[in-house]
Coordinates of C-alpha atoms in Angstrom, one line a residue:
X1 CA -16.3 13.7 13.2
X2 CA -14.8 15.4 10.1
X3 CA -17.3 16.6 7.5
X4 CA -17.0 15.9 4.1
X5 CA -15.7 18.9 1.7
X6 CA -14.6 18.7 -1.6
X7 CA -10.8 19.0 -2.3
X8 CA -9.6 21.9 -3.9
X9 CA -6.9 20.6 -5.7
X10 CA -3.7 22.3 -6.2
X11 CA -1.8 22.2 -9.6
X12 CA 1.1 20.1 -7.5
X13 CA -1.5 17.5 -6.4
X14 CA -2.5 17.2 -9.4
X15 CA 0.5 16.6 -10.6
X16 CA 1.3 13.9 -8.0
X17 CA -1.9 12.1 -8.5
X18 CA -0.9 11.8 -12.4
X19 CA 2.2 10.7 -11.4
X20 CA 0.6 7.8 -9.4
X21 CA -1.5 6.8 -12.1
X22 CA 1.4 7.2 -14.7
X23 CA 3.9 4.8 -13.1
X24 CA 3.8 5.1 -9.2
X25 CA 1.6 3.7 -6.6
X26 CA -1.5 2.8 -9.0
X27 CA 0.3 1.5 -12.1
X28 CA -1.0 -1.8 -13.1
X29 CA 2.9 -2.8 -13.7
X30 CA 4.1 -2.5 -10.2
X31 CA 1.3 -5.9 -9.8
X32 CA 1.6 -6.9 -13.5
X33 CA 5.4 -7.3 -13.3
X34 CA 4.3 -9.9 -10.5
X35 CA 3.1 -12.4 -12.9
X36 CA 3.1 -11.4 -16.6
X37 CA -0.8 -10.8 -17.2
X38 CA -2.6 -8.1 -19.1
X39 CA -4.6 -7.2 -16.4
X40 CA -7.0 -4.3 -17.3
X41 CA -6.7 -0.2 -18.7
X42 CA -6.5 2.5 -16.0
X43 CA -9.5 4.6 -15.7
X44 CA -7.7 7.9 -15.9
X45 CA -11.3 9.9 -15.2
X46 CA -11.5 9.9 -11.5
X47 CA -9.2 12.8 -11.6
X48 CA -12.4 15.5 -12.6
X49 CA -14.8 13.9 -10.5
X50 CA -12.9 14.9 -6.9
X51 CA -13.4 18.3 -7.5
X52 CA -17.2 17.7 -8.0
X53 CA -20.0 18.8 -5.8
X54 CA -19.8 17.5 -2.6
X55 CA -22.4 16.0 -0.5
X56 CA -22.0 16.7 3.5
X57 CA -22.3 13.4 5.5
X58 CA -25.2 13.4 7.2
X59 CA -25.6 13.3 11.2
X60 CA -23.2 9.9 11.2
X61 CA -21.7 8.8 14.6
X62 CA -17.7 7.8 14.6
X63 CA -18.4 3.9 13.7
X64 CA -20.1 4.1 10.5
X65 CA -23.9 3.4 9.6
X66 CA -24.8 -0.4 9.0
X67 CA -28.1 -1.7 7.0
X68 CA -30.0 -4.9 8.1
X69 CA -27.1 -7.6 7.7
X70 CA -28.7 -10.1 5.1
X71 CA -25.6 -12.3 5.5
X72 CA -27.4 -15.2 6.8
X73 CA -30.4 -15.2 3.8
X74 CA -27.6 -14.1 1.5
X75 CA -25.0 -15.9 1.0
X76 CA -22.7 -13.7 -1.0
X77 CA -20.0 -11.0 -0.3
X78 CA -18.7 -8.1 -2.8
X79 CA -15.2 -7.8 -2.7
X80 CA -13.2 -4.5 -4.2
X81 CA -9.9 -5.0 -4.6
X82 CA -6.3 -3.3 -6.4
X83 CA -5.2 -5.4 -9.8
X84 CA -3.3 -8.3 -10.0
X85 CA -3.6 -8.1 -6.3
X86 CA -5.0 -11.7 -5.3
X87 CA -3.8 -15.5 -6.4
X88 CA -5.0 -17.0 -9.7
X89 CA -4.8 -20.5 -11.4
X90 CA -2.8 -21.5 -14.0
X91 CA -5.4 -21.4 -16.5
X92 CA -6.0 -17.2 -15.6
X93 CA -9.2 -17.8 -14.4
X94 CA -10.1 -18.8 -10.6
X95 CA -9.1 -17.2 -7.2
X96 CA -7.9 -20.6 -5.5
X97 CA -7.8 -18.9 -2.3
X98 CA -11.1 -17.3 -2.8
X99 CA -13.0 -21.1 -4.0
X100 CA -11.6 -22.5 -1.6
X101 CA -13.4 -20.1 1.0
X102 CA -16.6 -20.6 -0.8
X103 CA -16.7 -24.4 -0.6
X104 CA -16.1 -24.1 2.8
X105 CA -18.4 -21.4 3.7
X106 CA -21.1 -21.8 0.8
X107 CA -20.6 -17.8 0.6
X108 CA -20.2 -17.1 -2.9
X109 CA -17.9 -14.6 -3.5
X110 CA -17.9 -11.5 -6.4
X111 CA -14.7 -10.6 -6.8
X112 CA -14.1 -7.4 -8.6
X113 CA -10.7 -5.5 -9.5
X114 CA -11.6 -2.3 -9.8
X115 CA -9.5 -0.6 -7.6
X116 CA -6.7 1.6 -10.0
X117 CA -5.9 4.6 -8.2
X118 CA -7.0 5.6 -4.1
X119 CA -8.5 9.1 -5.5
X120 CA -10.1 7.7 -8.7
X121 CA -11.6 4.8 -6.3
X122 CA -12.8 7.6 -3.8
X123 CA -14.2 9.7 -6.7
X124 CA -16.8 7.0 -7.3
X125 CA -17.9 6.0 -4.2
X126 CA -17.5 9.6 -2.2
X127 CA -21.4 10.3 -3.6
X128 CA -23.1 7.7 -2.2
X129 CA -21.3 7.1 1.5
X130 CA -22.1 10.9 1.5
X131 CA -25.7 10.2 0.9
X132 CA -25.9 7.5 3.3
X133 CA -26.5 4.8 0.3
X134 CA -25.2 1.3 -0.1
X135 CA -22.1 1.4 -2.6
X136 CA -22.9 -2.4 -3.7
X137 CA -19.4 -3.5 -1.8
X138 CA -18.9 -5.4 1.1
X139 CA -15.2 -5.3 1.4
X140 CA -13.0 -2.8 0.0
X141 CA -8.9 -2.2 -0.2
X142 CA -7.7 1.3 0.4
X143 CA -3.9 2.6 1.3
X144 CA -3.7 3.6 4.6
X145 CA -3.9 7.5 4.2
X146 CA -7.4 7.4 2.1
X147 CA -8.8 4.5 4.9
X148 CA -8.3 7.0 7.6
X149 CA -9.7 9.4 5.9
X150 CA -12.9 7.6 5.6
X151 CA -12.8 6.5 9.5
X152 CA -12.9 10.0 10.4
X153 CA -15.4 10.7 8.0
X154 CA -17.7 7.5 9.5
X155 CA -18.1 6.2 6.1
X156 CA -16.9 2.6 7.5
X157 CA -18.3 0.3 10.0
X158 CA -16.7 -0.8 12.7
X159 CA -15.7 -4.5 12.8
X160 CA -16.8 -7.1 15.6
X161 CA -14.0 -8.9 17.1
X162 CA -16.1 -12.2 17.2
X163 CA -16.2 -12.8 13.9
X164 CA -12.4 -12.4 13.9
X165 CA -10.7 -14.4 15.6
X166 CA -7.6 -15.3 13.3
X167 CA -7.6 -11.7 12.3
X168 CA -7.2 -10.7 15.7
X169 CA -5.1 -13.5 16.7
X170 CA -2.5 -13.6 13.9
X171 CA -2.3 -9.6 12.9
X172 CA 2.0 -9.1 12.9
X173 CA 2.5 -6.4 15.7
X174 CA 3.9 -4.5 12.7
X175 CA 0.9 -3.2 11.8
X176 CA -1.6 -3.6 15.3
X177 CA -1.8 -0.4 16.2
X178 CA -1.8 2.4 13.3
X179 CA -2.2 6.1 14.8
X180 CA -5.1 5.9 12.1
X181 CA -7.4 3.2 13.6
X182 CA -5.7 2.4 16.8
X183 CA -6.2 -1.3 17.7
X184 CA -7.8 -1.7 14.3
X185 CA -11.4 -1.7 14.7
X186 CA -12.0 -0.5 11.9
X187 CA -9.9 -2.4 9.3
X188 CA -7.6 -5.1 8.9
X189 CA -4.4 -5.1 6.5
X190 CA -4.4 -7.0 3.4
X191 CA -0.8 -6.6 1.9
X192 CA 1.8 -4.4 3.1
X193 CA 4.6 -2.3 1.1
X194 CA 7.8 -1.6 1.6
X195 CA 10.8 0.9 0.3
X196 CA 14.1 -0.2 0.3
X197 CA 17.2 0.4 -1.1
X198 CA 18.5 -1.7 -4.0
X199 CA 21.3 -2.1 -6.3
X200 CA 23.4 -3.6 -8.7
X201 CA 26.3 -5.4 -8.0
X202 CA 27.9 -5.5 -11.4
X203 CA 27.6 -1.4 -11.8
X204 CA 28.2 -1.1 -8.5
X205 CA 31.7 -2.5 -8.9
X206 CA 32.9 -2.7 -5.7
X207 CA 31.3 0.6 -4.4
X208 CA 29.6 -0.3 -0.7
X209 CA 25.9 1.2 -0.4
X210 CA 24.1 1.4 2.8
X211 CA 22.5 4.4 3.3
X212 CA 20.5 6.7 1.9
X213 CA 23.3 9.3 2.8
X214 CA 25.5 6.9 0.4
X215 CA 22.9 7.3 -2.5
X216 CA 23.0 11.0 -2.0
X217 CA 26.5 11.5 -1.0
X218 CA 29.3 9.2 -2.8
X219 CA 30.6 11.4 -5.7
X220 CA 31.8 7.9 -7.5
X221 CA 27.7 7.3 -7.6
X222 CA 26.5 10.4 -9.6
X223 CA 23.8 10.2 -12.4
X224 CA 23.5 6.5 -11.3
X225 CA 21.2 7.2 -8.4
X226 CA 17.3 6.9 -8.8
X227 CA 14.6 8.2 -6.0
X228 CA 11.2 7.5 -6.0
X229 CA 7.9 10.0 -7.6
X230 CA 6.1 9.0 -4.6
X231 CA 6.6 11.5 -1.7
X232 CA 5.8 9.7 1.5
X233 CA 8.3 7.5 0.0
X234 CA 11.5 9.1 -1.3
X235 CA 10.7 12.0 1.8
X236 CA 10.1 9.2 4.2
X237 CA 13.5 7.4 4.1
X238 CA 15.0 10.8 3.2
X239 CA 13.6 11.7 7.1
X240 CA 14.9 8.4 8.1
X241 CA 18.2 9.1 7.2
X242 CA 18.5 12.5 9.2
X243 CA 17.6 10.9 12.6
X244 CA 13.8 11.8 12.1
X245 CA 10.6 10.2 12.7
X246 CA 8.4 9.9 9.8
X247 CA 5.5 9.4 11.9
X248 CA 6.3 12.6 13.8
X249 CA 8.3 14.9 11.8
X250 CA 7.5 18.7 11.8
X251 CA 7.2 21.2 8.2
X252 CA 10.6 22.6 9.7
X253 CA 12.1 18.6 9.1
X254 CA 10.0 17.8 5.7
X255 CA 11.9 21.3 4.1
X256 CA 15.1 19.8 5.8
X257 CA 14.7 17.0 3.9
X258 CA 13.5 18.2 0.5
X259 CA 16.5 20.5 0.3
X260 CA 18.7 17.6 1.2
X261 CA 17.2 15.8 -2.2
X262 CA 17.2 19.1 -3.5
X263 CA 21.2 19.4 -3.4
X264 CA 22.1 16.1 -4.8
X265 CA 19.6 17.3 -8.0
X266 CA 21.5 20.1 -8.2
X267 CA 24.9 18.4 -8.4
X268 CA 23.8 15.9 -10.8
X269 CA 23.4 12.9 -8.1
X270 CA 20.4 11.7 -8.7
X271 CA 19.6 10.5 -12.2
X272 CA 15.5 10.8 -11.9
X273 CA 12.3 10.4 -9.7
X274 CA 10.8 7.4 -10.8
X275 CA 7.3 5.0 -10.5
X276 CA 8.0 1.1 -10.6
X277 CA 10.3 2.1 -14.3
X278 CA 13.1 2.1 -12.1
X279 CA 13.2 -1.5 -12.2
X280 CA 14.5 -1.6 -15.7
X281 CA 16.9 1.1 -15.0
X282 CA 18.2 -1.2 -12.6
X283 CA 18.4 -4.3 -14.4
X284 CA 20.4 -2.9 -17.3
X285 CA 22.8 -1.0 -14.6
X286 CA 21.8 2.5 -15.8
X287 CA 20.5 2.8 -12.1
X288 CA 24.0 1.7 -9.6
X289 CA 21.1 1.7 -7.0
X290 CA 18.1 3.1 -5.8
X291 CA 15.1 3.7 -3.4
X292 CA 12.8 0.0 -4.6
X293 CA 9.7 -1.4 -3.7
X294 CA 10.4 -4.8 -1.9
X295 CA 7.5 -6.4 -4.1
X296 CA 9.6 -5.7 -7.2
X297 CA 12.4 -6.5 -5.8
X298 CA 11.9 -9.8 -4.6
X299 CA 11.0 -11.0 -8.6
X300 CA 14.2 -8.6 -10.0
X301 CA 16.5 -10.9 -7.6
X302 CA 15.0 -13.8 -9.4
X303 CA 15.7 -12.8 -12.9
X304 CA 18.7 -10.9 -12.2
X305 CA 21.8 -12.3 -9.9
X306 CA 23.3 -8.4 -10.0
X307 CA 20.2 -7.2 -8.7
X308 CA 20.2 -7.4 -4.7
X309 CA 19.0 -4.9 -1.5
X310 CA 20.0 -3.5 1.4
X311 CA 17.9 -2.2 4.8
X312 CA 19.4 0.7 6.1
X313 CA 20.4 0.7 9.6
X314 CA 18.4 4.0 9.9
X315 CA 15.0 1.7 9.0
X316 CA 12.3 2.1 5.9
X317 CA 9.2 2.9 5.3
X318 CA 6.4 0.6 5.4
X319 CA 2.6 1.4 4.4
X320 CA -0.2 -1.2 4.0
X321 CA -3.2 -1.7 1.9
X322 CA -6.7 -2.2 4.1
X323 CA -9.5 -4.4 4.4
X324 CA -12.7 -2.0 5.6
X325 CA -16.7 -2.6 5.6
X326 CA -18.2 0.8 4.0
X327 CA -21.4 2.2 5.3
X328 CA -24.5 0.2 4.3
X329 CA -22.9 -3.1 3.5
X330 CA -25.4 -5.7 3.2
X331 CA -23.6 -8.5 4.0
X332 CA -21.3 -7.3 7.1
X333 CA -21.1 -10.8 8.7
X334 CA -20.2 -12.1 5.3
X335 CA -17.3 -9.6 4.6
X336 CA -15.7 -10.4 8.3
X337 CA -15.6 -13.8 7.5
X338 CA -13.8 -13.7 4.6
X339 CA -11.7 -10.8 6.2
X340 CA -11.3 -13.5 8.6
X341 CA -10.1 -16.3 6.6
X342 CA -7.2 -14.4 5.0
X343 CA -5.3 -14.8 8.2
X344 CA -5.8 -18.3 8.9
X345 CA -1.9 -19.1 7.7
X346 CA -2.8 -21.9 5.2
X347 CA -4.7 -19.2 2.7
X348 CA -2.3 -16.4 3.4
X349 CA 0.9 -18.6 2.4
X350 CA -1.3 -19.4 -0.6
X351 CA -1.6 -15.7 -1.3
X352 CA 2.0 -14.7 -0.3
X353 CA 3.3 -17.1 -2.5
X354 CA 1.3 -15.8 -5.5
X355 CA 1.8 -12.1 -5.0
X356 CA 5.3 -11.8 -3.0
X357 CA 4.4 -8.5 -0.9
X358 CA 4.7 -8.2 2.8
X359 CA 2.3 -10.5 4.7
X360 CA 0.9 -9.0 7.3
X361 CA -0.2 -12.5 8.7
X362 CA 2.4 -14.2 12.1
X363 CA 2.4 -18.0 12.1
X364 CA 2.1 -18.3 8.0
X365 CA 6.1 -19.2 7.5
X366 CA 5.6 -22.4 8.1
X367 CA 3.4 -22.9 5.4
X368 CA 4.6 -20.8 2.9
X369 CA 7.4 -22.4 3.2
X370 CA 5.4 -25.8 1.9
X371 CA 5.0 -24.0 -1.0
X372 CA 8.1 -22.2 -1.7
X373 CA 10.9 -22.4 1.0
X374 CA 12.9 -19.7 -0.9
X375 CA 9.9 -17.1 -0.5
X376 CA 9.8 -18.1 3.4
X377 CA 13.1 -17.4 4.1
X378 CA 12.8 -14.1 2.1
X379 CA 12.5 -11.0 4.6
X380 CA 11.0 -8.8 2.1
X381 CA 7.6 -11.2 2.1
X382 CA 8.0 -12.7 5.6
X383 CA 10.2 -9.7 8.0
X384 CA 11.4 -11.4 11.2
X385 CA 11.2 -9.1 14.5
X386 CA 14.2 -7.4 13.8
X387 CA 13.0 -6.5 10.8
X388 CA 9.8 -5.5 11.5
X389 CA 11.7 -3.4 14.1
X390 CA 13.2 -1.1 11.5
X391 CA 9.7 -0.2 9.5
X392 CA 8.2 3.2 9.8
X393 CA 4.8 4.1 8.8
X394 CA 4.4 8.2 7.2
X395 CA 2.0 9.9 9.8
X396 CA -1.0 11.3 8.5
X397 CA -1.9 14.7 6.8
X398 CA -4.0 17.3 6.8
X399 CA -5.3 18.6 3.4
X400 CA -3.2 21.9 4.4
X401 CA -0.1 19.7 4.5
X402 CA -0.9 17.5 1.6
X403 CA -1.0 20.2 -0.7
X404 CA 2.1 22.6 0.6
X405 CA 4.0 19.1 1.0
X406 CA 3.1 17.7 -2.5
X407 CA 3.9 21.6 -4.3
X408 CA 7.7 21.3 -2.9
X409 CA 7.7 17.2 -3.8
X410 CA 6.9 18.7 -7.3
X411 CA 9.1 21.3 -7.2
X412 CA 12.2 19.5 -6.6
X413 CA 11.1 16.4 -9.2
X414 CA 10.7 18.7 -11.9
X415 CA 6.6 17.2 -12.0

């Protein structure tokens, strides 16, 4: 089991984790542009606090550490989860979804979005899964790289099949079995994200896109190209491009790849590295086409008929946000319930509909499609087999690799 040290972070991942917070991965707009809500401010001051003092876990076994279970004389579950991340009413006020499970279960749930950033999140819990303590959360939602990370660490307990059976039942084979948490026993996906290429048809004018090699390589497209500030992403389909796997690519590949981006900067090709601001790029045409997030997509092709997407035939990248139980939960039973419930297809449709990223949930076309047929059929929310086919997940670093991988990512975005 890996023992907890401090990172010492590098200027560059510093750098990268502002970038997140700025406009990439964490910004509130990439949910917000989802349904226009004013959500809440980022709190920026997580950054100072991973560099703090560490505490070293204490003799933990691979499985996590679990307190009495008061789920049956308490019924309640603490919930932790991204913003704008989970259906609401029309008035702004209720979870549907989330009432709905408590009539039904009489397990009242508190529902907290306090989730901005992975490291900001980690920064305030890291101190007391150290010291063995209850964090006050049942449930929390972390991005695959930061929930292995606290697998290996034992920070999380390790689920129990029998309270999940529509979990275990319903998972898409997309995302079973995760070289992080192999057969997921340790978490379960709530939402999954994906990077695809987009475009626009009327700056586009008759100019065919289909690669990322067409992005990178079609003099009649330069300055009109954006690429994304998240590395995993932009370095990811970049790998995907040159006939490498992303979930198994060596340094020699990853420096391949950067200095492939790193000639189309120099020739003017790409335009900028951008968070979720591409999407207005792309709306006005300033951006002929770019590497997207399928969530922002799918609401871009609503306001926009210019605005479309393509899947390269070389695949894209996929990574998924996860359900896991930390160390000293109190309510454990509770928290696979309602881990449960969210793959029942009825209240995943409900949620799909709502937020519009990639379900991770077989069997809930059907009734998403009771909702809003248009959503169903949409391959960015719902991927058929052949779809799924084409996703790649980024394999997992080592802090070594984060931080020589993020200094060259910073390099060649100018960050």
């Amino acid at each position: 089991m890996e023992q907890y040290e401090p990172d010492r972070l590098s200027p560059a991942r510093v750098a990268a984790m502002r970038r997140s917070l700025a406009n990439g991965r964490a910004a509130l707009t990439r949910r917000s542009l989802l349904r226009a809500s004013t959500g809440g401010a980022l709190a920026a001051g997580g950054l100072g606090t991973l560099s703090a003092c560490g505490i070293p876990a204490a003799g933990k076994t691979r499985g996590g550490v679990s307190a009495e279970d008061r789920s049956e004389q308490e019924k309640e579950v603490s919930f932790s989860n991204w913003t704008e991340y989970m259906d609401v009413d029309d008035g702004g006020n209720r979870h549907p979804t989330l009432d709905a499970f408590t009539r039904r279960t009489g397990i009242k749930v508190t529902y907290t979005e306090d989730i901005n950033d992975n490291n900001e999140f980690f920064g305030k819990i890291q101190p007391q899964l150290a010291a063995g303590q209850d964090t006050g959360r049942d449930i929390i939602v972390l991005t695959d790289w930061l929930a292995a990370r606290l697998i290996r660490l034992g920070w999380v307990q390790k689920l129990d099949p029998a309270n999940l059976p529509h979990a275990y039942a319903n998972l898409s084979q997309q995302f079973r079995d995760p070289d992080w948490d192999p057969g997921r026993a340790y978490s379960y996906p709530w939402q999954a994200i994906s990077t695809i290429i987009a475009y626009n048809k009327k700056a586009l004018d008759g100019i065919e896109v289909k690669s990322v090699s067409d992005l990178l390589d079609n003099p009649r497209l330069k300055g009109r190209v954006g690429f994304l500030t998240e590395m995993r992403d932009t370095v990811g389909m970049t790998l995907l491009d040159m006939g490498k796997d992303p979930a198994r690519f060596s340094d020699d590949d990853y420096d391949a790849a950067v200095a492939r981006l790193q000639k189309a900067v120099d020739r003017g090709q790409i335009r900028r590295f951008t968070g979720n601001d591409y999407t207005s790029d792309l709306s006005k045409g300033d951006f002929a086409a770019c590497l997207a997030w399928a969530g922002d997509v799918v609401q871009l092709k609503a306001d926009n008929p210019d605005v479309d997407f393509v899947i390269p035939d070389s695949g894209y990248m996929t990574g998924s946000d996860n359900m896991l139980v930390p160390n000293k939960a109190r309510h454990k039973t509770n928290a696979e319930r309602l881990i449960d419930y969210y793959y029942e297809p009825v209240p995943a449709a409900q949620l799909a509909a709502y937020i519009n990223f990639v379900c991770p949930v077989d069997g809930v076309k059907d009734e998403l499609a009771k909702i809003d047929e248009k959503a169903a059929n949409n391959p960015l929310i719902i991927p058929d087999k052949a779809m799924q086919a084409r996703s790649h997940d980024f394999r997992l670093l080592s802090a070594k690799e984060e931080t020589a991988y993020e200094e060259k990512f910073a390099k060649l975005t100018g960050a």
